[in-house]
Short mmCIF file of C-alpha atoms in Angstrom, two decimals:
data_model
loop_
_atom_site.label_atom_id
_atom_site.label_comp_id
_atom_site.label_asym_id
_atom_site.label_seq_id
_atom_site.Cartn_x
_atom_site.Cartn_y
_atom_site.Cartn_z
CA MET P 1 112.53 16.47 129.77
CA SER P 2 111.63 13.42 127.49
CA LYS P 3 112.63 11.97 124.63
CA TYR P 4 111.47 13.96 121.25
CA LEU P 5 109.47 12.93 118.77
CA GLY P 6 108.25 15.83 117.05
CA PRO P 7 109.70 16.37 113.23
CA LYS P 8 113.44 16.19 112.63
CA ILE P 9 113.65 18.89 109.78
CA ARG P 10 112.61 21.44 112.12
CA LEU P 11 115.61 20.79 114.37
CA ILE P 12 117.61 20.97 111.55
CA ARG P 13 116.13 24.26 110.58
CA LYS P 14 116.63 25.85 113.85
CA TYR P 15 120.36 24.86 115.10
CA GLY P 16 121.86 23.57 111.83
CA ILE P 17 123.27 20.49 110.52
CA LEU P 18 122.86 17.56 112.61
CA PRO P 19 124.27 14.58 110.57
CA SER P 20 123.38 11.69 112.65
CA LEU P 21 119.65 12.44 113.17
CA THR P 22 118.02 11.99 110.26
CA VAL P 23 118.84 11.27 106.34
CA ARG P 24 116.57 13.95 105.35
CA SER P 25 117.41 17.66 104.61
CA SER P 26 116.07 21.08 104.99
CA LYS P 27 117.45 22.35 101.45
CA ASN P 28 113.69 22.38 100.25
CA ARG P 29 112.89 24.91 103.24
CA GLN P 30 115.48 27.81 103.76
CA ASN P 31 114.26 29.49 107.05
CA LEU P 32 113.76 29.08 110.37
CA PRO P 33 111.00 27.55 111.85
CA GLY P 34 108.12 29.51 113.73
CA GLU P 35 106.09 32.18 112.26
CA HIS P 36 108.41 34.93 112.71
CA ASN P 37 110.95 33.04 110.50
CA GLU P 38 113.64 34.07 108.80
CA GLU P 39 116.31 32.60 105.90
CA ILE P 40 118.54 30.29 107.41
CA ASN P 41 122.27 31.54 107.64
CA TYR P 42 124.33 28.53 109.35
CA ASN P 43 127.78 30.88 109.35
CA THR P 44 125.87 33.45 111.67
CA ILE P 45 123.00 31.59 113.40
CA GLN P 46 125.44 31.29 116.42
CA THR P 47 126.08 34.74 116.88
CA THR P 48 122.74 36.12 116.45
CA ILE P 49 121.57 35.65 119.79
CA PHE P 50 120.72 38.17 122.21
CA ASP P 51 120.43 36.41 125.49
CA GLU P 52 123.84 34.56 126.97
CA TYR P 53 121.61 31.96 128.53
CA LYS P 54 120.00 31.41 124.71
CA GLU P 55 123.11 30.89 123.43
CA HIS P 56 124.30 28.14 126.08
CA LEU P 57 120.79 26.47 125.71
CA ILE P 58 121.57 26.10 121.95
CA GLU P 59 125.35 24.72 122.77
CA LYS P 60 123.39 22.13 124.82
CA GLN P 61 120.19 21.55 122.44
CA LYS P 62 122.67 20.58 119.46
CA LEU P 63 124.32 18.16 121.89
CA ARG P 64 120.81 16.41 122.50
CA PHE P 65 119.45 16.45 119.24
CA ASN P 66 122.09 15.33 117.21
CA TYR P 67 123.24 12.80 119.77
CA CYS P 68 119.67 11.66 120.31
CA LEU P 69 119.94 12.24 124.22
CA THR P 70 117.64 13.23 127.22
CA ASP P 71 118.70 15.91 129.47
CA ASN P 72 119.00 13.34 132.24
CA ASP P 73 121.48 11.58 129.79
CA ILE P 74 123.59 14.99 129.43
CA GLN P 75 123.17 15.72 133.14
CA HIS P 76 124.62 12.17 134.15
CA TYR P 77 127.67 13.35 131.80
CA TYR P 78 128.34 16.64 134.04
CA TYR P 79 128.24 15.13 137.25
CA LYS P 80 130.77 12.06 135.80
CA LEU P 81 133.20 14.86 134.28
CA LYS P 82 132.79 17.25 137.84
CA THR P 83 134.32 14.05 139.49
CA LEU P 84 137.22 13.60 137.34
CA LYS P 85 139.48 16.49 138.85
CA ASN P 86 142.11 17.31 136.35
CA SER P 87 141.06 15.55 133.24
CA GLN P 88 141.31 15.69 129.69
CA LYS P 89 137.75 14.53 129.02
CA ARG P 90 134.90 16.09 128.29
CA PHE P 91 131.42 15.32 126.88
CA LEU P 92 132.46 14.15 123.52
CA ASN P 93 134.74 11.61 124.60
CA TYR P 94 131.82 9.85 126.64
CA ILE P 95 129.38 10.29 123.78
CA GLU P 96 131.37 9.38 120.67
CA PHE P 97 132.23 6.15 122.50
CA ARG P 98 128.43 5.32 123.22
CA LEU P 99 127.53 2.30 121.33
CA ASP P 100 124.57 3.49 119.61
CA CYS P 101 127.34 6.46 118.27
CA LEU P 102 129.92 4.15 117.23
CA LEU P 103 127.52 1.60 115.24
CA TYR P 104 126.34 4.58 113.39
CA ARG P 105 130.20 5.99 112.54
CA LEU P 106 131.12 2.38 111.26
CA GLY P 107 128.44 2.75 108.97
CA PHE P 108 126.07 -0.31 110.30
CA ALA P 109 123.17 2.24 110.47
CA LYS P 110 122.19 5.14 108.84
CA THR P 111 121.24 7.25 111.98
CA ILE P 112 121.81 6.80 115.79
CA LEU P 113 117.97 5.90 116.52
CA GLN P 114 118.39 2.99 113.87
CA ALA P 115 121.50 1.88 115.54
CA ARG P 116 119.57 1.85 118.72
CA GLN P 117 117.01 -0.08 117.24
CA TYR P 118 119.83 -2.95 116.72
CA ILE P 119 121.10 -2.78 120.27
CA ASN P 120 117.83 -3.20 122.08
CA HIS P 121 117.15 -5.95 119.77
CA ASN P 122 120.47 -8.14 121.17
CA HIS P 123 121.62 -8.27 117.33
CA ILE P 124 125.32 -6.25 118.28
CA LEU P 125 127.78 -7.98 120.25
CA VAL P 126 131.12 -6.08 122.02
CA ASN P 127 133.90 -8.44 121.92
CA ASN P 128 131.84 -11.63 121.33
CA LYS P 129 129.08 -10.63 124.12
CA ILE P 130 125.50 -9.15 123.35
CA ILE P 131 125.30 -5.59 124.48
CA ASN P 132 121.74 -4.07 124.81
CA LEU P 133 122.74 -1.11 126.05
CA PRO P 134 122.89 1.87 123.76
CA ASN P 135 124.10 4.01 126.24
CA TYR P 136 126.82 1.28 126.84
CA ILE P 137 130.40 3.12 126.78
CA CYS P 138 133.12 0.83 124.71
CA ASN P 139 136.89 1.20 125.33
CA LEU P 140 139.62 1.21 123.47
CA TYR P 141 140.36 -1.71 120.83
CA ASP P 142 137.09 -2.82 121.57
CA ILE P 143 135.17 -5.25 118.92
CA ILE P 144 132.40 -4.64 117.55
CA SER P 145 129.99 -6.89 115.42
CA ILE P 146 126.41 -8.03 114.44
CA ASN P 147 125.12 -11.11 116.39
CA LYS P 148 125.27 -14.36 113.86
CA LEU P 149 122.20 -15.72 115.35
CA LYS P 150 120.42 -12.88 113.65
CA LYS P 151 120.32 -13.63 110.52
CA ASN P 152 118.08 -11.57 108.96
CA SER P 153 119.82 -8.14 110.56
CA LYS P 154 122.78 -9.24 109.85
CA LYS P 155 121.70 -9.01 106.08
CA VAL P 156 120.21 -5.72 106.83
CA VAL P 157 123.59 -4.25 108.65
CA TYR P 158 125.45 -5.46 105.70
CA ILE P 159 123.58 -3.79 103.23
CA THR P 160 123.04 -0.44 104.63
CA TYR P 161 126.83 -0.87 105.22
CA LEU P 162 127.37 -1.41 101.53
CA ASN P 163 125.39 1.82 100.56
CA ILE P 164 126.75 4.22 103.17
CA LYS P 165 130.39 2.73 102.12
CA ASN P 166 129.58 3.77 98.19
CA GLN P 167 128.36 6.85 99.46
CA ARG P 168 131.65 7.81 101.52
CA GLN P 169 133.56 6.56 98.23
CA LYS P 170 131.71 9.10 96.19
CA LEU P 171 132.69 11.94 99.17
CA LEU P 172 136.06 10.92 98.96
CA GLN P 173 136.32 11.40 95.20
CA ASN P 174 134.63 14.91 95.63
CA ILE P 175 137.00 16.01 97.99
CA GLN P 176 139.80 15.17 95.80
CA ASP P 177 137.51 17.49 93.01
CA LYS P 178 137.05 19.86 95.40
CA LYS P 179 133.39 19.71 95.03
CA LEU P 180 132.43 18.83 98.72
CA PHE P 181 131.30 21.07 102.18
CA LYS P 182 132.86 20.98 104.96
CA TYR P 183 129.82 19.58 106.94
CA LYS P 184 129.89 15.97 104.47
CA VAL P 185 133.56 15.49 105.89
CA GLN P 186 131.74 14.08 109.34
CA LYS P 187 130.09 11.32 107.18
CA LEU P 188 133.24 9.65 106.40
CA LEU P 189 134.48 7.14 108.65
CA PRO P 190 136.89 8.55 111.52
CA SER P 191 140.32 7.63 111.95
CA TYR P 192 140.33 6.00 115.32
CA LEU P 193 137.39 3.34 114.01
CA GLU P 194 138.56 0.53 111.83
CA ILE P 195 136.31 -2.00 109.83
CA HIS P 196 136.80 -5.48 108.79
CA GLU P 197 135.23 -7.15 105.99
CA GLU P 198 135.77 -10.88 106.05
CA SER P 199 133.79 -13.30 103.80
CA ALA P 200 131.34 -14.29 106.40
CA ASN P 201 131.95 -11.55 109.07
CA LEU P 202 131.45 -7.55 109.41
CA TYR P 203 132.86 -6.06 112.59
CA GLY P 204 134.23 -2.44 113.20
CA CYS P 205 137.45 -1.97 115.94
CA ILE P 206 138.41 0.98 118.08
CA ILE P 207 142.14 1.64 117.31
CA ASN P 208 142.65 4.69 118.71
CA TYR P 209 141.49 7.71 120.98
CA PHE P 210 138.74 10.01 119.63
CA ASN P 211 139.73 13.07 117.87
CA TYR P 212 137.93 16.49 118.52
CA LYS P 213 138.37 17.49 114.81
CA GLU P 214 136.57 14.43 113.51
CA ALA P 215 133.10 15.06 116.04
CA LEU P 216 129.97 14.74 114.60
CA VAL P 217 128.88 18.52 115.73
CA HIS P 218 131.25 21.36 116.95
CA ILE P 219 129.81 22.49 120.22
CA ASP P 220 131.23 24.72 122.95
CA GLU P 221 131.51 22.57 125.64
CA LEU P 222 132.34 25.13 128.14
CA LYS P 223 128.90 26.65 127.44
CA ILE P 224 127.28 23.45 128.25
CA LEU P 225 129.12 23.08 131.71
CA GLN P 226 128.08 26.73 132.40
CA LEU P 227 124.63 26.09 131.87
CA TYR P 228 124.78 22.74 134.25
CA SER P 229 126.72 24.67 136.86
CA LEU P 230 123.39 26.99 137.84
CA TYR P 231 121.20 24.01 138.64
#
């Protein structure tokens, strides 16, 4: 299956919160898409499944759409995991350390699709080397920075980062005031990433291993593995 180019709000109404897909929300349309729609209840949307296969498929689709992946991408990670016997690595270990996902988590881009555009146009450096592959898997202590030769994009990334930084400060204040919805915690900077703001440079660093409690979406990876084992 190719990339999804349809309306993104429709996906959010169907699968629940997908933080990295779009900055828009579905507040004005609180029902499931389709002719026979129902009012959305995000707490029960995963438990009202009649078919076991459909339940497995929904978990895969949540992973696919939130991280803007194709079925071939997920299948590639499945075979990669299959070769690692007795390993603790899972889908999100690979996906959350993709370069496009890390740019989004650092706050250098509003969505993963925007982060992917920066990478494709040679705006991003990893350890001072240009990387133009969005699916590039970063490692511990890698440094992610903006290409100095791309002055216009550097300004855009910095302005985007400042806006997201202000949003995160407001979210932290709401946490203290206990006014924060649980899913919005995922918009904060994860503990395994660190941002350095210098006079002329803005860069991020991976300082620890991925923490599953800080995943963008909570997915039952066992169901995805069971789904792909049928093929």
